Structures are given as structure tokens and as C-alpha cells.
Coordinates of C-alpha atoms in Angstrom, one line a residue:
M27 CA -38.9 14.9 31.0
A28 CA -37.0 11.8 30.6
I29 CA -35.8 10.5 27.2
D30 CA -35.5 6.9 26.7
L31 CA -32.2 6.0 25.0
S32 CA -32.6 2.2 25.4
G33 CA -31.8 0.5 22.3
Y34 CA -29.2 3.0 20.8
H35 CA -25.5 2.6 20.9
F36 CA -23.2 5.5 21.0
S37 CA -19.5 5.8 20.7
G38 CA -17.6 8.8 21.8
I39 CA -17.7 11.6 24.6
V40 CA -20.9 13.1 25.5
M41 CA -20.8 16.4 27.3
M42 CA -23.5 17.1 30.0
M43 CA -25.3 20.7 29.5
V44 CA -24.3 23.2 32.2
L45 CA -27.1 25.9 33.0
P46 CA -25.6 29.5 32.9
K47 CA -25.0 31.2 36.3
W48 CA -27.9 33.5 35.8
L49 CA -30.3 30.4 35.9
S50 CA -28.4 28.5 38.6
P51 CA -26.4 30.3 41.3
T52 CA -24.5 27.1 42.0
P53 CA -24.3 25.3 38.7
P54 CA -23.1 21.5 38.8
K55 CA -19.7 20.6 37.7
M56 CA -19.3 19.4 34.1
K57 CA -19.3 15.9 33.8
T58 CA -18.1 13.7 31.1
T59 CA -19.4 10.3 30.3
V60 CA -17.8 8.0 28.1
L61 CA -20.0 5.3 26.0
T62 CA -18.4 2.7 23.9
V63 CA -19.6 0.1 21.3
E64 CA -18.0 -3.3 22.1
D65 CA -17.0 -5.6 19.4
P66 CA -20.2 -8.0 19.1
R67 CA -17.9 -10.9 18.6
T68 CA -16.5 -12.6 21.8
E69 CA -12.9 -12.9 22.5
Y70 CA -12.8 -16.5 21.5
E71 CA -14.3 -15.6 17.9
I72 CA -11.5 -12.8 17.5
N73 CA -8.7 -15.0 18.5
L74 CA -10.0 -17.8 16.4
A75 CA -10.5 -15.6 13.2
A76 CA -7.0 -14.1 13.8
S77 CA -5.5 -17.5 14.2
K78 CA -7.2 -18.7 10.8
E79 CA -6.0 -15.8 9.0
M80 CA -2.3 -16.4 10.3
E81 CA -2.7 -20.2 9.3
L82 CA -3.7 -19.0 5.7
L83 CA -1.1 -16.5 5.5
T84 CA 1.7 -18.9 6.6
T85 CA 0.2 -21.5 4.2
A86 CA 0.8 -19.2 1.2
L87 CA 4.1 -18.2 2.2
K88 CA 5.3 -21.6 2.6
G89 CA 3.8 -22.5 -0.7
Y90 CA 5.8 -19.5 -2.5
F91 CA 9.1 -20.1 -1.0
S92 CA 8.8 -23.7 -1.8
A93 CA 7.8 -23.4 -5.3
K94 CA 9.9 -25.3 -7.9
T95 CA 8.2 -24.1 -11.2
I96 CA 6.8 -20.7 -12.4
E97 CA 3.2 -22.3 -12.6
E98 CA 3.5 -23.4 -9.1
M99 CA 4.7 -20.1 -7.8
C100 CA 1.7 -18.4 -9.8
Q101 CA -0.9 -20.0 -7.4
Y102 CA 0.6 -17.7 -4.7
V103 CA 1.2 -14.3 -6.4
R104 CA -0.8 -11.2 -7.1
L105 CA -1.9 -10.4 -10.5
P106 CA -0.5 -13.6 -12.0
E107 CA -1.4 -12.9 -15.7
R108 CA 0.7 -9.7 -15.4
V109 CA 3.7 -11.2 -13.7
R110 CA 4.0 -14.5 -15.5
P111 CA 6.0 -13.0 -18.6
M112 CA 8.3 -11.2 -16.2
M113 CA 8.9 -14.5 -14.2
A114 CA 9.8 -16.2 -17.2
T115 CA 12.3 -13.4 -18.1
Y116 CA 13.6 -13.1 -14.6
Y117 CA 14.0 -16.8 -13.9
A118 CA 15.6 -17.5 -17.3
K119 CA 18.5 -15.4 -16.0
K120 CA 18.3 -16.3 -12.4
P121 CA 17.0 -20.0 -12.2
L122 CA 14.3 -20.7 -9.6
V123 CA 15.5 -22.4 -6.4
P124 CA 13.0 -23.4 -3.8
N125 CA 14.0 -21.9 -0.4
P126 CA 11.5 -23.0 2.0
I127 CA 10.6 -21.1 5.2
A128 CA 12.3 -22.2 8.5
G129 CA 10.4 -23.3 11.4
K130 CA 9.3 -19.8 12.7
L131 CA 6.1 -18.2 11.8
P132 CA 6.4 -15.1 9.9
A133 CA 6.2 -11.7 12.0
L134 CA 3.8 -9.4 10.5
E135 CA 3.4 -5.7 10.1
P136 CA 0.4 -3.8 8.5
L137 CA 0.9 -1.4 5.7
P138 CA -1.0 1.8 4.8
S139 CA -3.5 0.4 2.1
P140 CA -6.3 1.8 0.0
E141 CA -9.8 1.4 1.4
G142 CA -11.0 -2.2 1.2
R143 CA -7.5 -3.6 0.9
N144 CA -5.3 -5.1 3.4
F145 CA -1.5 -5.4 2.9
W146 CA 1.2 -6.5 5.2
V147 CA 5.0 -7.0 5.5
A148 CA 5.8 -10.6 6.3
K149 CA 9.1 -11.0 7.8
C150 CA 10.2 -14.5 6.9
A151 CA 13.1 -16.6 8.1
L152 CA 14.4 -18.8 5.2
K153 CA 16.4 -22.2 5.2
D154 CA 19.4 -20.8 3.6
G155 CA 19.7 -18.2 6.5
Q156 CA 18.2 -15.2 4.7
I157 CA 15.6 -12.8 6.2
K158 CA 13.2 -11.6 3.6
N159 CA 10.4 -9.0 4.1
I160 CA 7.5 -10.0 1.7
V161 CA 4.4 -7.8 1.0
V162 CA 1.3 -9.9 1.0
E163 CA -2.3 -9.0 0.4
T164 CA -5.0 -10.8 2.4
R165 CA -8.3 -10.7 0.7
S166 CA -11.9 -10.9 1.9
N167 CA -12.4 -14.4 0.5
G168 CA -9.5 -15.7 2.7
E169 CA -6.8 -15.7 -0.3
V170 CA -3.2 -14.5 0.4
K171 CA -1.1 -13.1 -2.2
V172 CA 2.3 -12.4 -2.2
D173 CA 3.7 -9.2 -4.4
W174 CA 6.3 -10.9 -6.7
E175 CA 7.7 -7.8 -8.2
N176 CA 8.3 -6.3 -4.8
A177 CA 9.7 -9.6 -3.5
T178 CA 12.2 -9.7 -6.3
G179 CA 12.7 -6.1 -7.3
Y180 CA 11.9 -6.8 -10.8
Q181 CA 11.6 -3.8 -13.3
I182 CA 11.3 -4.3 -17.1
M183 CA 13.5 -1.3 -17.5
G184 CA 15.9 0.1 -14.7
F185 CA 14.7 3.3 -13.1
D186 CA 17.8 5.0 -13.6
E187 CA 17.9 3.9 -17.4
F188 CA 14.5 5.1 -17.9
A189 CA 15.6 8.6 -16.1
D190 CA 18.6 8.8 -18.3
Q191 CA 17.1 7.7 -21.7
Q192 CA 13.7 9.3 -21.3
P193 CA 12.3 7.0 -24.0
R194 CA 9.4 9.1 -25.6
E195 CA 5.8 7.6 -25.7
L196 CA 7.1 4.4 -23.8
P197 CA 4.7 3.9 -20.8
L198 CA 6.6 1.7 -18.3
D199 CA 5.4 0.4 -14.9
F200 CA 7.7 1.2 -11.9
R201 CA 7.6 0.4 -8.3
V202 CA 8.4 3.9 -6.7
N203 CA 8.5 5.6 -3.5
I204 CA 6.0 8.7 -3.6
K205 CA 6.5 12.2 -1.9
Y206 CA 5.0 15.6 -3.0
G207 CA 7.1 17.4 -5.1
S208 CA 7.4 21.4 -5.6
Y209 CA 9.1 21.5 -9.1
Y210 CA 6.8 23.1 -11.4
A211 CA 8.5 24.1 -14.5
D212 CA 8.4 24.1 -18.4
E213 CA 5.3 22.4 -19.7
F214 CA 4.3 21.7 -16.1
S215 CA 4.5 25.0 -14.5
D216 CA 0.8 25.8 -13.9
E217 CA 0.1 24.5 -10.6
E218 CA -3.3 25.0 -10.8
I219 CA -3.5 22.3 -13.6
W220 CA -0.6 20.0 -12.4
R221 CA 0.2 18.2 -9.0
C222 CA 3.8 17.4 -8.9
F223 CA 5.2 14.3 -7.1
M224 CA 8.9 13.2 -6.3
L225 CA 9.6 9.7 -7.4
S226 CA 12.5 7.3 -6.5
A227 CA 12.8 3.7 -6.8
P228 CA 14.7 1.0 -4.7
N229 CA 18.3 0.5 -5.5
A230 CA 18.3 3.6 -7.9
T231 CA 19.9 7.1 -7.7
S232 CA 17.8 9.1 -9.9
I233 CA 14.8 11.3 -9.2
I234 CA 11.8 11.7 -11.6
Y235 CA 9.4 14.1 -11.1
G236 CA 5.9 12.7 -11.9
Y237 CA 2.8 15.1 -12.9
I238 CA -0.9 14.3 -12.8
K239 CA -3.8 16.7 -13.7
R240 CA -5.8 17.8 -10.6
D241 CA -9.0 16.7 -12.0
N242 CA -7.5 13.1 -12.5
P243 CA -9.4 10.8 -9.9
L244 CA -6.0 9.0 -9.4
L245 CA -4.8 12.2 -7.7
G246 CA -7.0 11.4 -4.7
E247 CA -5.8 7.7 -4.6
L248 CA -2.1 9.0 -4.4
E249 CA -3.0 11.7 -1.9
D250 CA -4.7 9.3 0.1
L251 CA -2.0 6.8 0.2
I252 CA 0.6 9.5 1.2
R253 CA -1.6 10.9 4.0
R254 CA -2.1 7.3 5.3
N255 CA 1.7 6.8 5.5
G256 CA 2.9 9.9 7.2
G257 CA 3.9 11.7 4.2
T258 CA 5.4 9.2 1.9
S259 CA 4.0 6.1 0.3
R260 CA 6.3 3.0 -0.1
L261 CA 3.5 1.1 -1.6
G262 CA 3.0 2.3 -5.3
I263 CA 3.4 0.8 -9.0
L264 CA 2.8 3.6 -11.2
Q265 CA 2.9 3.8 -15.0
L266 CA 5.1 6.6 -16.0
K267 CA 5.5 8.1 -19.7
F268 CA 7.7 10.6 -21.2
P269 CA 5.4 12.6 -23.7
R270 CA 6.9 13.3 -27.1
E271 CA 5.7 16.8 -27.2
F272 CA 7.1 17.8 -23.7
Q273 CA 10.9 18.8 -23.4
A274 CA 11.0 19.0 -19.5
K275 CA 14.0 17.0 -18.1
R276 CA 13.2 14.2 -16.0
A277 CA 9.4 15.2 -16.0
A278 CA 6.9 12.3 -16.6
L279 CA 3.3 12.2 -16.9
I280 CA 1.7 9.6 -14.3
E281 CA -0.4 7.5 -16.5
K282 CA -2.1 5.2 -13.9
S283 CA -1.6 3.1 -10.7
S284 CA -1.3 -0.7 -11.6
A285 CA -1.5 -1.7 -7.9
P286 CA -1.7 0.2 -4.3
S287 CA 0.0 -0.3 -3.5
G288 CA 0.7 0.3 -2.8
S289 CA 3.8 -1.6 -2.6
I290 CA 6.9 -1.2 -0.9

């Protein structure tokens, strides 16, 4: 009996059935048929889409590096409401000076990102000779936004200072590198309740162990980021807090993730 498969599309490998020896003295050789599903777009359409995305990305980066004021720069950054006060503090100490992109187009590398998000590292050659690696997010609506905190390395309180002082009940956001940890002690000794992560920060020497309850939905996001990046996640803004009632040294609660971040 023939089976009509017209109108169906398959992707993967289909193994042809081989009859057992007792039914066929000379069974046929096993065959492998590879069926693929092609991108419905033409090569021209694919190249055109990539060209448009690169144009949008280049325009945003040029605007960011050429900005003369905080308000102008805010047009090109992620989470502008969140970072505008940080910008005011940062540029009060280090005045904002435009440093335009030189003639070359930025080189791009994809970053492991949560589902539905697209993050890239853009390598930009600037007018003063610097080479800057900038994390950008490309959005489905065509917007391209720069991760300002990553670009400047800004932190409200230094990571080393936070680790040493352990301010109680003061939740702060930090851009951190995340790895699985194995330090379960004191209030966090029950591995069935807690998941441990080892947290470090760029330009810092301290290590903080971050803990999150295993029934917290955020745990799945963190594990997914780590899995996507081969064991460590360079993209992550985590809110950390040293609980008043806990006395474990350099052991903080992971309160929430402010961005994927994500970040580098």
C-alpha cells in the first residue's frame, strides 16, 4: 500500500525499515534518507534582512558614541529610566565627551541570550584609537539598544566593597559572572532547599556565594543562561542582598534578575 506524503515537510533523518532475516533471506541494505526543510525566504530576502539589521545596529552605535548629552545618549540605551540617574552620577565625575565610531563597520558576535531576546557583542573602532566591545540588544521592532552599564562598568557600590562590608538588608544590583557553586554552609546548608552560585564581577577580586531557593522560577532562567554559555554566564545583572538574620560570610540571597543578561 502506498502512502501519499505530498504536502508534508519533514526535517531530520528517516530510517527505512529492514525486515528480519526469517522473513527475508536476503534483506536489503539499510538506507538513510535525509529530508530538509528550506528557509522559505529567498537568498536575496535573507541578505536584505541581514543588511537592514546591520544598518540599524550601526546607526544606533554611531548615535551612542557621538552623543553630547545624557538625554541624547538615553535614546540609544537599554532601560533608560533605570540608568539615567546612574549616568548623572557617572558623568558628573567623568564628563561626557563624544568619541565617534571610525570608518569601519562594527564586528558582531552573538551572545547566549534568553528565549526571545537577541544580544550581541559589537567590536567598535573609535576615533581616538580605542577598541570598545559593546553589548547591544536587537529587538523585534527594529530597535537596537546599548547596554550602558556594561559599556561603562558602572556599579552603585563596588563589588569588593559590597562583599567586605556586607550591608544588611540593602539590595543592590551587580553585573556578575555566574557559575555553579558547591558551598553549602550555615543557613544555606540544605541543598534540597537552596541552589548555590559562585559570583564574581569584572575588575573585582572578591567572590560572593549567591543562593536561591530551588522552587524560585528565576532558578530556571539562571540555569538556562549557564547551559547556553557552556558552564558560565557572562550576561547577568542580579540583585543581591545580605539578610539581617543570616550570619554566613559572603553568602547573599539572589533577589531577582534585572536583565539577562544577560550581560558581559
